[in-house]
XYZ file of C-alpha atoms in Angstrom:
651
model
C -19.040 1.169 12.855
C -15.951 -0.569 11.439
C -16.190 -3.081 14.272
C -19.859 -3.754 13.516
C -19.302 -3.884 9.752
C -16.602 -6.544 10.203
C -18.943 -8.866 12.133
C -20.214 -12.085 10.502
C -23.130 -11.476 8.165
C -25.712 -13.063 10.459
C -24.586 -10.945 13.447
C -24.467 -7.809 11.278
C -28.004 -8.445 9.990
C -29.221 -9.021 13.545
C -27.688 -5.689 14.574
C -29.472 -3.942 11.693
C -32.750 -5.530 12.796
C -32.256 -4.349 16.392
C -31.487 -0.806 15.225
C -34.627 -0.746 13.067
C -36.726 -2.072 15.955
C -35.269 0.567 18.276
C -36.136 3.257 15.733
C -39.885 2.651 16.256
C -40.085 3.498 19.999
C -37.466 6.252 19.617
C -39.579 7.939 16.926
C -42.709 7.493 19.053
C -41.090 9.058 22.148
C -39.701 11.994 20.122
C -43.240 12.844 18.973
C -45.118 11.970 22.138
C -42.917 14.067 24.441
C -42.430 17.033 22.120
C -44.215 19.542 24.386
C -42.920 22.536 22.423
C -44.493 21.556 19.127
C -46.532 18.350 19.196
C -46.857 18.362 15.421
C -43.101 18.605 14.702
C -40.632 16.895 17.070
C -38.025 19.144 18.674
C -35.272 16.520 18.380
C -35.111 13.354 16.270
C -32.607 10.793 17.693
C -34.268 8.130 15.540
C -32.277 9.654 12.671
C -29.031 8.429 14.226
C -30.317 4.859 14.707
C -31.705 4.607 11.180
C -28.494 5.994 9.628
C -26.463 3.414 11.600
C -28.647 0.652 10.133
C -28.229 2.027 6.623
C -24.436 2.263 6.939
C -24.224 -1.366 8.102
C -26.126 -2.653 5.064
C -24.231 -3.753 1.953
C -24.994 -3.914 -1.739
C -28.639 -4.276 -2.685
C -29.473 -4.955 0.937
C -29.008 -1.241 1.624
C -32.100 -0.396 -0.464
C -34.093 -2.916 1.558
C -32.886 -1.296 4.782
C -33.775 2.194 3.485
C -37.348 1.023 2.812
C -37.482 -0.576 6.274
C -36.296 2.736 7.775
C -39.276 4.442 6.135
C -41.547 1.738 7.574
C -40.009 1.921 11.076
C -40.089 5.720 11.396
C -43.550 5.786 9.847
C -44.700 3.238 12.413
C -43.342 5.376 15.261
C -45.213 8.408 13.941
C -48.350 6.300 13.514
C -48.178 5.042 17.112
C -47.897 8.664 18.251
C -51.315 9.352 16.717
C -50.444 10.823 13.352
C -52.447 10.308 10.178
C -51.315 7.091 8.385
C -50.476 8.807 5.085
C -48.734 11.653 6.909
C -46.762 9.144 9.011
C -45.730 7.114 5.945
C -44.564 10.214 4.052
C -42.546 11.301 7.095
C -40.919 7.877 7.053
C -39.959 8.336 3.400
C -38.468 11.739 4.266
C -36.324 10.088 6.937
C -35.123 7.492 4.420
C -33.731 10.323 2.258
C -31.305 11.232 5.049
C -30.267 7.587 5.485
C -29.664 7.177 1.765
C -27.515 10.327 1.500
C -25.358 9.784 4.606
C -24.858 6.043 4.032
C -23.852 6.648 0.402
C -21.315 9.335 1.346
C -19.878 7.876 4.568
C -20.052 4.137 3.786
C -20.151 3.778 -0.016
C -18.951 0.151 -0.045
C -19.850 -1.046 3.437
C -16.686 0.315 5.124
C -17.836 3.296 7.177
C -15.866 6.476 7.788
C -13.718 6.393 10.913
C -13.637 9.711 12.791
C -10.047 9.840 14.002
C -8.670 13.149 12.693
C -9.619 16.716 11.905
C -10.128 15.807 8.246
C -12.489 12.905 8.965
C -14.359 14.899 11.624
C -14.856 17.744 9.127
C -16.059 15.329 6.471
C -18.512 13.743 8.904
C -19.944 17.128 9.902
C -20.390 18.210 6.270
C -22.055 14.916 5.279
C -24.340 14.986 8.349
C -25.446 18.508 7.429
C -26.048 17.490 3.788
C -28.152 14.529 4.912
C -30.085 16.700 7.369
C -30.779 19.289 4.667
C -32.094 16.543 2.378
C -34.387 15.271 5.151
C -35.418 18.822 6.080
C -36.443 19.690 2.514
C -38.396 16.435 2.070
C -40.087 16.614 5.487
C -40.690 20.365 5.151
C -42.658 19.735 1.962
C -44.744 17.088 3.759
C -45.366 19.459 6.714
C -46.412 22.220 4.330
C -49.028 19.994 2.716
C -50.432 18.333 5.844
C -49.875 21.003 8.527
C -50.070 24.158 6.429
C -46.730 25.285 7.876
C -44.589 27.762 5.922
C -42.164 25.620 3.949
C -38.987 27.517 4.881
C -39.860 27.560 8.588
C -40.668 23.855 8.654
C -37.628 22.885 6.559
C -35.223 24.881 8.761
C -36.692 23.477 11.996
C -36.583 19.881 10.757
C -33.087 20.273 9.283
C -31.779 21.531 12.627
C -33.589 18.730 14.473
C -32.051 16.009 12.309
C -28.582 17.612 12.076
C -28.214 17.976 15.848
C -29.398 14.382 16.340
C -26.980 12.799 13.843
C -24.039 14.935 14.990
C -24.632 13.824 18.587
C -25.471 10.128 18.124
C -23.440 8.880 15.140
C -19.995 9.621 16.634
C -20.725 6.935 19.248
C -20.127 4.270 16.576
C -17.781 6.133 14.198
C -14.964 7.010 16.620
C -12.362 4.395 17.645
C -12.741 2.828 21.079
C -9.016 3.223 21.682
C -6.783 5.810 20.034
C -3.633 5.343 22.121
C -3.944 8.530 24.155
C -3.066 8.037 27.831
C -5.872 8.980 30.224
C -5.938 9.195 34.010
C -9.037 7.663 35.547
C -9.096 10.306 38.278
C -9.025 13.126 35.740
C -11.849 11.527 33.726
C -13.931 11.175 36.877
C -13.321 14.775 37.973
C -14.095 16.155 34.505
C -17.274 14.041 34.210
C -18.509 15.272 37.604
C -17.685 18.852 36.637
C -19.564 18.542 33.328
C -22.573 16.933 34.958
C -22.630 19.531 37.717
C -22.419 22.445 35.293
C -25.208 21.068 33.091
C -27.428 20.504 36.154
C -26.783 23.967 37.580
C -27.233 25.845 34.289
C -30.291 23.982 33.007
C -32.088 23.006 36.232
C -35.796 23.967 36.240
C -36.257 27.407 37.708
C -32.775 28.628 36.795
C -32.764 31.255 34.041
C -29.166 32.526 34.241
C -27.729 33.336 30.779
C -24.858 30.878 31.203
C -25.575 28.258 28.542
C -21.956 28.454 27.336
C -20.469 27.324 30.670
C -20.773 23.500 30.124
C -18.882 23.913 26.857
C -15.726 24.562 28.891
C -15.938 21.136 30.524
C -16.656 19.441 27.192
C -13.629 21.092 25.599
C -11.621 19.762 28.523
C -12.616 16.250 27.391
C -11.928 17.022 23.725
C -8.416 18.240 24.517
C -7.445 15.610 27.074
C -9.388 12.392 26.499
C -9.989 9.929 23.696
C -12.626 10.528 21.030
C -15.007 7.914 22.451
C -15.124 9.712 25.816
C -15.931 12.989 24.060
C -18.650 11.312 21.972
C -20.284 9.707 25.039
C -20.272 12.941 27.009
C -21.641 14.817 23.999
C -24.613 12.438 23.694
C -25.410 12.401 27.431
C -25.144 16.194 27.682
C -27.436 16.707 24.678
C -30.137 14.483 26.183
C -29.839 16.194 29.569
C -30.086 19.689 28.073
C -33.167 18.794 26.005
C -34.958 17.113 28.918
C -34.186 19.891 31.420
C -35.105 22.646 28.954
C -38.375 20.880 28.134
C -39.123 20.855 31.883
C -38.676 24.636 31.934
C -35.093 24.943 33.128
C -32.121 26.888 31.837
C -31.704 30.117 29.891
C -33.412 28.829 26.743
C -36.736 28.115 28.458
C -36.826 31.689 29.820
C -36.682 33.221 26.342
C -40.383 32.834 25.574
C -43.541 31.202 26.895
C -43.955 29.682 23.443
C -41.520 26.742 23.454
C -40.777 26.951 19.732
C -38.117 29.616 20.235
C -36.337 27.650 23.018
C -36.373 24.560 20.809
C -34.637 26.445 17.997
C -32.052 27.776 20.481
C -31.448 24.273 21.840
C -30.837 22.918 18.345
C -28.430 25.750 17.518
C -26.694 25.157 20.850
C -26.342 21.429 20.145
C -25.043 22.051 16.617
C -22.343 24.424 17.863
C -21.674 22.180 20.844
C -21.230 19.029 18.698
C -19.246 20.567 15.831
C -16.859 22.370 18.190
C -16.217 19.264 20.274
C -15.700 17.007 17.242
C -13.399 19.421 15.420
C -11.272 20.085 18.509
C -11.123 16.372 19.361
C -10.112 15.554 15.775
C -7.399 18.236 15.792
C -6.178 16.987 19.164
C -6.038 13.428 17.781
C -3.981 14.678 14.799
C -1.611 16.443 17.170
C -1.259 13.350 19.342
C -0.550 11.105 16.327
C 1.986 13.641 15.047
C 3.752 13.657 18.426
C 3.873 9.849 18.372
C 5.386 9.820 14.883
C 7.933 12.480 15.804
C 8.938 10.550 18.910
C 9.320 7.364 16.868
C 11.415 9.212 14.270
C 13.505 10.814 17.001
C 14.140 7.438 18.602
C 15.054 5.906 15.232
C 17.397 8.824 14.532
C 18.932 8.536 17.983
C 19.532 4.817 17.512
C 21.032 5.489 14.087
C 23.392 8.080 15.542
C 24.452 5.815 18.397
C 25.201 2.825 16.144
C 26.711 4.743 13.201
C 30.269 3.955 12.095
C 30.897 7.662 11.585
C 31.408 10.024 14.495
C 28.403 12.338 14.925
C 28.248 15.444 17.116
C 25.491 18.067 17.402
C 26.595 21.263 19.189
C 24.432 24.085 20.544
C 26.147 27.484 20.151
C 23.343 29.571 21.657
C 25.148 29.593 25.037
C 28.442 31.239 25.879
C 30.324 28.052 25.045
C 29.325 25.384 22.514
C 27.501 22.599 24.311
C 26.951 19.069 22.905
C 23.294 18.189 22.350
C 24.175 14.708 21.112
C 27.395 12.795 20.596
C 27.774 9.130 19.729
C 30.433 6.743 21.118
C 32.461 6.796 17.900
C 32.795 10.606 18.081
C 33.895 10.411 21.725
C 36.555 7.908 20.720
C 37.868 10.054 17.859
C 37.711 13.406 19.664
C 38.836 11.924 23.005
C 36.134 13.826 24.878
C 32.712 15.472 24.628
C 33.197 19.207 25.201
C 35.021 21.480 22.762
C 37.686 22.618 22.219
C 39.003 19.274 21.003
C 42.661 20.284 20.604
C 42.262 20.033 16.821
C 43.003 23.536 15.482
C 41.203 23.254 12.143
C 38.093 21.673 13.696
C 37.948 24.077 16.654
C 38.280 27.074 14.309
C 35.448 25.797 12.112
C 33.209 25.292 15.172
C 33.948 28.818 16.352
C 33.069 30.230 12.910
C 29.781 28.298 12.847
C 29.852 27.932 9.073
C 29.149 25.002 6.793
C 32.521 23.643 5.764
C 34.747 20.592 5.493
C 38.020 20.099 7.406
C 40.651 17.393 7.522
C 42.828 16.392 10.448
C 44.937 13.534 11.779
C 44.825 11.840 15.138
C 46.302 8.593 16.489
C 47.820 7.755 13.095
C 44.511 7.994 11.229
C 43.344 10.608 8.731
C 39.858 12.034 9.355
C 37.441 14.200 7.411
C 34.836 16.283 9.270
C 31.797 17.834 7.568
C 30.235 20.719 9.524
C 26.749 22.083 8.802
C 25.346 25.056 10.688
C 21.664 25.898 11.121
C 20.002 28.781 12.925
C 19.476 32.536 12.643
C 20.992 34.817 10.024
C 23.419 36.191 12.588
C 25.045 32.828 13.125
C 24.375 29.122 13.526
C 22.722 28.056 16.763
C 23.233 24.355 16.015
C 26.204 22.740 14.321
C 26.169 19.114 13.181
C 29.541 17.434 12.705
C 30.002 14.150 10.863
C 33.509 12.682 11.187
C 34.642 9.975 8.785
C 37.765 7.879 9.318
C 39.407 8.245 5.902
C 42.057 5.660 6.729
C 39.445 3.013 7.544
C 37.407 3.955 4.474
C 40.381 3.564 2.164
C 41.243 0.244 3.790
C 37.687 -1.037 3.234
C 37.792 0.137 -0.385
C 41.117 -1.635 -0.889
C 39.708 -4.856 0.573
C 36.615 -4.547 -1.615
C 38.767 -4.129 -4.740
C 40.861 -7.143 -3.816
C 37.755 -9.209 -3.180
C 36.237 -8.137 -6.500
C 39.443 -9.049 -8.338
C 39.566 -12.414 -6.579
C 35.961 -13.144 -7.521
C 36.640 -12.184 -11.140
C 39.678 -14.452 -11.163
C 37.703 -17.364 -9.695
C 34.884 -16.795 -12.164
C 37.356 -16.838 -15.057
C 38.916 -20.050 -13.705
C 35.475 -21.593 -13.450
C 34.663 -20.710 -17.063
C 38.051 -21.991 -18.247
C 37.549 -25.241 -16.351
C 34.063 -25.789 -17.784
C 35.262 -25.005 -21.294
C 38.252 -27.340 -20.963
C 36.161 -30.210 -19.610
C 33.555 -29.657 -22.317
C 36.227 -29.784 -25.017
C 37.624 -32.985 -23.546
C 34.161 -34.544 -23.468
C 33.294 -33.569 -27.007
C 35.690 -36.083 -28.685
C 34.548 -39.269 -26.860
C 30.906 -38.241 -27.136
C 31.307 -37.723 -30.877
C 32.823 -41.210 -31.130
C 29.928 -42.695 -29.168
C 27.417 -41.014 -31.469
C 29.258 -42.245 -34.577
C 29.506 -45.880 -33.470
C 25.910 -45.930 -32.195
C 24.721 -44.685 -35.591
C 26.740 -47.453 -37.257
C 25.004 -49.936 -34.997
C 21.632 -48.492 -36.037
C 22.571 -49.047 -39.689
C 23.535 -52.698 -39.075
C 21.335 -55.716 -38.657
C 20.977 -56.296 -34.914
C 18.524 -58.305 -32.862
C 15.578 -56.161 -31.645
C 16.810 -55.982 -28.036
C 20.285 -54.823 -29.130
C 18.799 -52.356 -31.626
C 16.731 -50.789 -28.823
C 19.851 -50.461 -26.655
C 21.700 -48.831 -29.534
C 18.887 -46.290 -29.976
C 19.039 -45.419 -26.281
C 22.814 -44.962 -26.469
C 22.530 -42.713 -29.545
C 19.706 -40.596 -28.080
C 21.494 -39.964 -24.781
C 24.800 -39.306 -26.522
C 23.165 -36.629 -28.685
C 21.594 -35.103 -25.558
C 25.003 -35.003 -23.886
C 26.472 -33.414 -27.012
C 23.795 -30.699 -26.921
C 24.617 -29.960 -23.270
C 28.325 -29.699 -24.079
C 27.578 -27.346 -26.959
C 25.404 -25.175 -24.711
C 28.117 -24.975 -22.047
C 30.715 -24.000 -24.656
C 28.342 -21.369 -26.051
C 27.886 -19.840 -22.583
C 31.629 -19.791 -22.073
C 32.096 -17.892 -25.329
C 29.318 -15.432 -24.442
C 30.768 -14.694 -21.001
C 34.139 -13.759 -22.488
C 35.229 -10.138 -22.850
C 33.486 -8.107 -25.522
C 34.925 -7.519 -28.963
C 34.034 -6.812 -32.602
C 31.120 -8.703 -34.111
C 30.104 -9.452 -37.681
C 28.262 -6.450 -39.097
C 24.467 -6.602 -38.700
C 22.231 -7.037 -41.716
C 18.560 -6.585 -42.466
C 16.532 -9.467 -41.016
C 12.812 -9.930 -41.624
C 11.554 -11.181 -38.277
C 8.226 -12.362 -39.737
C 9.998 -14.653 -42.195
C 12.371 -15.874 -39.495
C 9.440 -16.556 -37.112
C 7.675 -18.708 -39.736
C 10.869 -20.712 -40.352
C 11.540 -21.258 -36.642
C 7.897 -22.225 -36.053
C 8.163 -24.817 -38.789
C 11.364 -26.239 -37.302
C 9.836 -26.380 -33.814
C 6.744 -28.147 -35.169
C 8.732 -31.348 -35.427
C 9.911 -31.352 -31.794
C 6.737 -32.988 -30.471
C 4.830 -34.523 -33.347
C 3.639 -37.395 -31.210
C 2.012 -34.946 -28.770
C 0.394 -32.904 -31.568
C 1.715 -29.578 -30.285
C 1.195 -26.854 -32.898
C 3.392 -23.763 -33.317
C 1.789 -20.835 -35.167
C 2.666 -17.248 -35.993
C -0.074 -14.885 -34.791
C -2.654 -13.847 -37.375
C -2.183 -10.152 -36.546
C 1.549 -10.230 -37.294
C 2.629 -7.617 -39.864
C 3.483 -8.721 -43.379
C 7.108 -7.739 -42.784
C 9.087 -6.495 -39.770
C 12.751 -5.706 -40.530
C 15.534 -4.917 -38.059
C 19.299 -4.728 -38.557
C 20.586 -7.645 -36.548
C 22.362 -11.005 -36.757
C 20.168 -13.764 -38.107
C 22.212 -16.662 -36.714
C 21.899 -15.375 -33.154
C 18.214 -14.557 -33.632
C 17.547 -18.102 -34.831
C 19.299 -19.470 -31.733
C 17.150 -17.252 -29.473
C 13.942 -18.246 -31.226
C 14.837 -21.956 -31.266
C 15.589 -22.025 -27.532
C 12.369 -20.234 -26.624
C 10.212 -22.452 -28.840
C 11.952 -25.590 -27.576
C 11.135 -24.616 -23.996
C 7.546 -23.775 -24.935
C 7.056 -27.158 -26.610
C 8.582 -29.071 -23.692
C 6.356 -27.418 -21.081
C 3.111 -27.478 -23.116
C 0.484 -30.224 -22.778
C -0.609 -32.479 -25.631
C -2.658 -30.787 -28.393
C -1.528 -27.358 -27.196
C -1.000 -24.329 -29.434
C 2.089 -22.128 -29.134
C 1.917 -18.685 -30.696
C 4.644 -16.323 -31.904
C 3.421 -12.717 -31.876
C 5.337 -9.834 -33.463
C 4.852 -6.078 -33.273
C 6.938 -2.987 -34.069
C 8.361 -1.031 -31.091
C 8.043 2.723 -30.678
C 11.800 3.266 -31.130
C 11.923 1.469 -34.487
C 12.813 -1.907 -33.020
C 10.583 -4.935 -32.561
C 8.777 -6.875 -29.850
C 8.558 -10.657 -30.181
C 6.442 -12.759 -27.825
C 6.460 -16.547 -27.532
C 3.191 -17.508 -25.846
C 2.453 -20.949 -24.442
C -0.361 -22.332 -22.283
C 1.674 -24.851 -20.353
C 2.536 -25.293 -16.678
C 3.786 -21.713 -16.273
C 6.495 -20.363 -13.991
C 5.502 -19.088 -10.505
C 6.256 -15.369 -10.139
C 8.741 -15.883 -7.306
C 10.939 -18.078 -9.556
C 10.912 -15.978 -12.764
C 14.182 -14.215 -11.994
C 16.140 -17.294 -10.979
C 15.414 -19.324 -14.150
C 17.703 -16.960 -16.122
C 20.639 -18.455 -14.174
C 22.366 -21.437 -15.761
C 21.620 -24.957 -14.527
C 18.644 -23.500 -12.615
C 15.038 -24.539 -13.020
C 11.890 -23.628 -11.117
C 11.780 -25.911 -8.038
C 8.237 -27.155 -8.652
C 7.068 -30.677 -9.438
C 5.637 -29.779 -12.864
C 9.097 -28.600 -14.013
C 11.037 -31.545 -12.542
C 9.023 -33.957 -14.706
C 10.226 -32.250 -17.915
C 13.781 -33.177 -19.028
C 16.246 -30.324 -19.411
C 19.485 -28.791 -18.132
C 18.447 -25.221 -17.375
C 20.708 -23.697 -20.048
C 18.192 -22.527 -22.675
C 17.072 -19.280 -21.054
C 20.596 -18.286 -19.886
C 21.797 -18.644 -23.505
C 18.866 -16.500 -24.705
C 19.708 -13.810 -22.166
C 23.408 -13.892 -23.002
C 22.794 -13.648 -26.754
C 20.394 -10.736 -26.343
C 22.569 -8.746 -23.955
C 26.018 -9.346 -25.452
C 25.365 -9.612 -29.210
C 21.888 -8.362 -30.117
C 21.471 -5.410 -27.741
C 18.032 -6.615 -26.653
C 16.323 -7.822 -23.492
C 13.814 -10.443 -22.400
C 11.360 -10.900 -19.579
C 8.907 -13.565 -18.432
C 5.191 -12.860 -18.076
C 2.184 -14.915 -17.130
C -0.077 -15.902 -20.012
C -3.734 -15.022 -19.285
C -5.447 -18.294 -18.440
C -2.178 -20.020 -17.511
C 1.200 -20.550 -19.081
C 4.261 -18.430 -19.832
C 4.879 -15.575 -22.239
C 8.482 -14.654 -23.069
C 8.709 -11.078 -24.335
C 11.832 -10.198 -26.322
C 12.587 -6.559 -27.164
C 15.023 -5.978 -30.050
C 16.573 -2.645 -31.051
C 16.308 -1.240 -34.549
C 20.021 -1.986 -35.007
C 22.215 -4.447 -33.095
C 25.483 -3.137 -31.581
C 28.710 -3.399 -33.565
C 30.775 -4.514 -30.565
C 29.992 -7.374 -28.209
C 29.620 -6.468 -24.546
C 30.883 -8.711 -21.775
C 28.123 -10.797 -20.260
C 28.365 -12.268 -16.768
C 26.608 -15.597 -16.572
C 25.812 -16.662 -13.031
């Protein structure tokens, strides 16, 4: 069914149409050849076809298909000579079963896949529920039109529909391939055996009470073959049993001259036959999948043991002498052999005791540590796992790691010192350039020289800002120390002031910076106002730069549960792709997308924000996507900033 449901819509609709068309002759044949009870069919395979059509339909189209099922089954009954109103009401009764099973097994167009004991059990329960619904509806119709006792009619029709759906639906609900190996010769032998047993037991004239015998061959298929083979054999066997019994063969036909009793026995037989086969096949599939997973885990564990740096040995002590179940190459190298004793007194004594313990020993100039764990009966461990670690190598690796860490710290400090020194050296000439360019602006210069002076002044100020940012990062990445004591800061007031300052950053583009209307009247935390202003200014500067003309930037504030505050700067600009949101906190790093390259900047604003929050304010920040497009920076501040600065590593 999953394969059919995944087909293109036009192919899927064509399949539904074919199933509905096939329902008409199937319903007609079920009535026309029902020799036991011409008024009520002994078996109703049309139920399986109509349910398949209903499960393939999607959305509102399913209601259309359910109505067409009523029309198709009603048409089959009408062709078989039934009264038009009676036939139409029977069709509506069949649509009840389709509606129930399709809703429970394929609620959103993806049908249940029978591939385990759980799914097989669910299918059986749902099929029975659907059959009961059809039996009740059809039993009421039979009571009115045929004057049959309601309970008798409902039970007979429920069994007829349940046995039909349990036999036919698995043909499309089980996977074609489930990975189980099958031998063609065994399948052929089992199929011949099943066919022979069904023929012998149910052949006309034979009345031996051996109806259970074919079940043995079917269980053979359920235990050995894939689910699709079991489903096919189940359907073929059901048809053969019904046909042969109708012709007067088998133990059921010999029960009574009135064929109603044999029909009831056939339906009970098919119900037991189908449920047993499906449940056993589902359990067998679970067992097979479990074996596959265990084998995969065993292989992964084996590969891990073989390639491990540690020596690993698993010993079996159930024999007279401990015997290795597994030993990896590293253990062979350390122990200089596979079989105990290993000429290591402490280790050999621990193995003999079979207890969980830890021992140390030396060999070939190396110190080793062995961890032994015993598992087994209360009288003693049957299995002992030994993990041997080369302590000498471990200590050497730790020493190398410490040296590498110290070297990296030293290089990082040199880098920061170099950047700070260069920035200091650049500050003096840049300041001179700014001063002289401003003097030129104040003088009377020709227009072309005045324009050049403005360019010099603007770029000099930009270079000065970069130098100041680099120096700020250098100070923030230094070791922690005492800070000025925090004071009460009203974040609402500060947000209004920063919004006003940021308003002038892009007057020509008419970008507006507002504080959210739902902000509280006052929101006070104990913090450091100078650092908070720097954080707010950097975030608003970024928001203005990356916002389009006539955009609105919003500063939202809210109290946090722990007494702190949450501040969000929300823009509707170009946004930052999710895969780049972590990297933009690194200095001199910007999102590698065209929309960001077109905006001037150095990639230092967000790193400064992060450093200020982590080292001085005790807060944190993260980047989110603004609904509708853009970026939201969420800053979380504690109720009180720390008294001591923490070291901050700027990458």
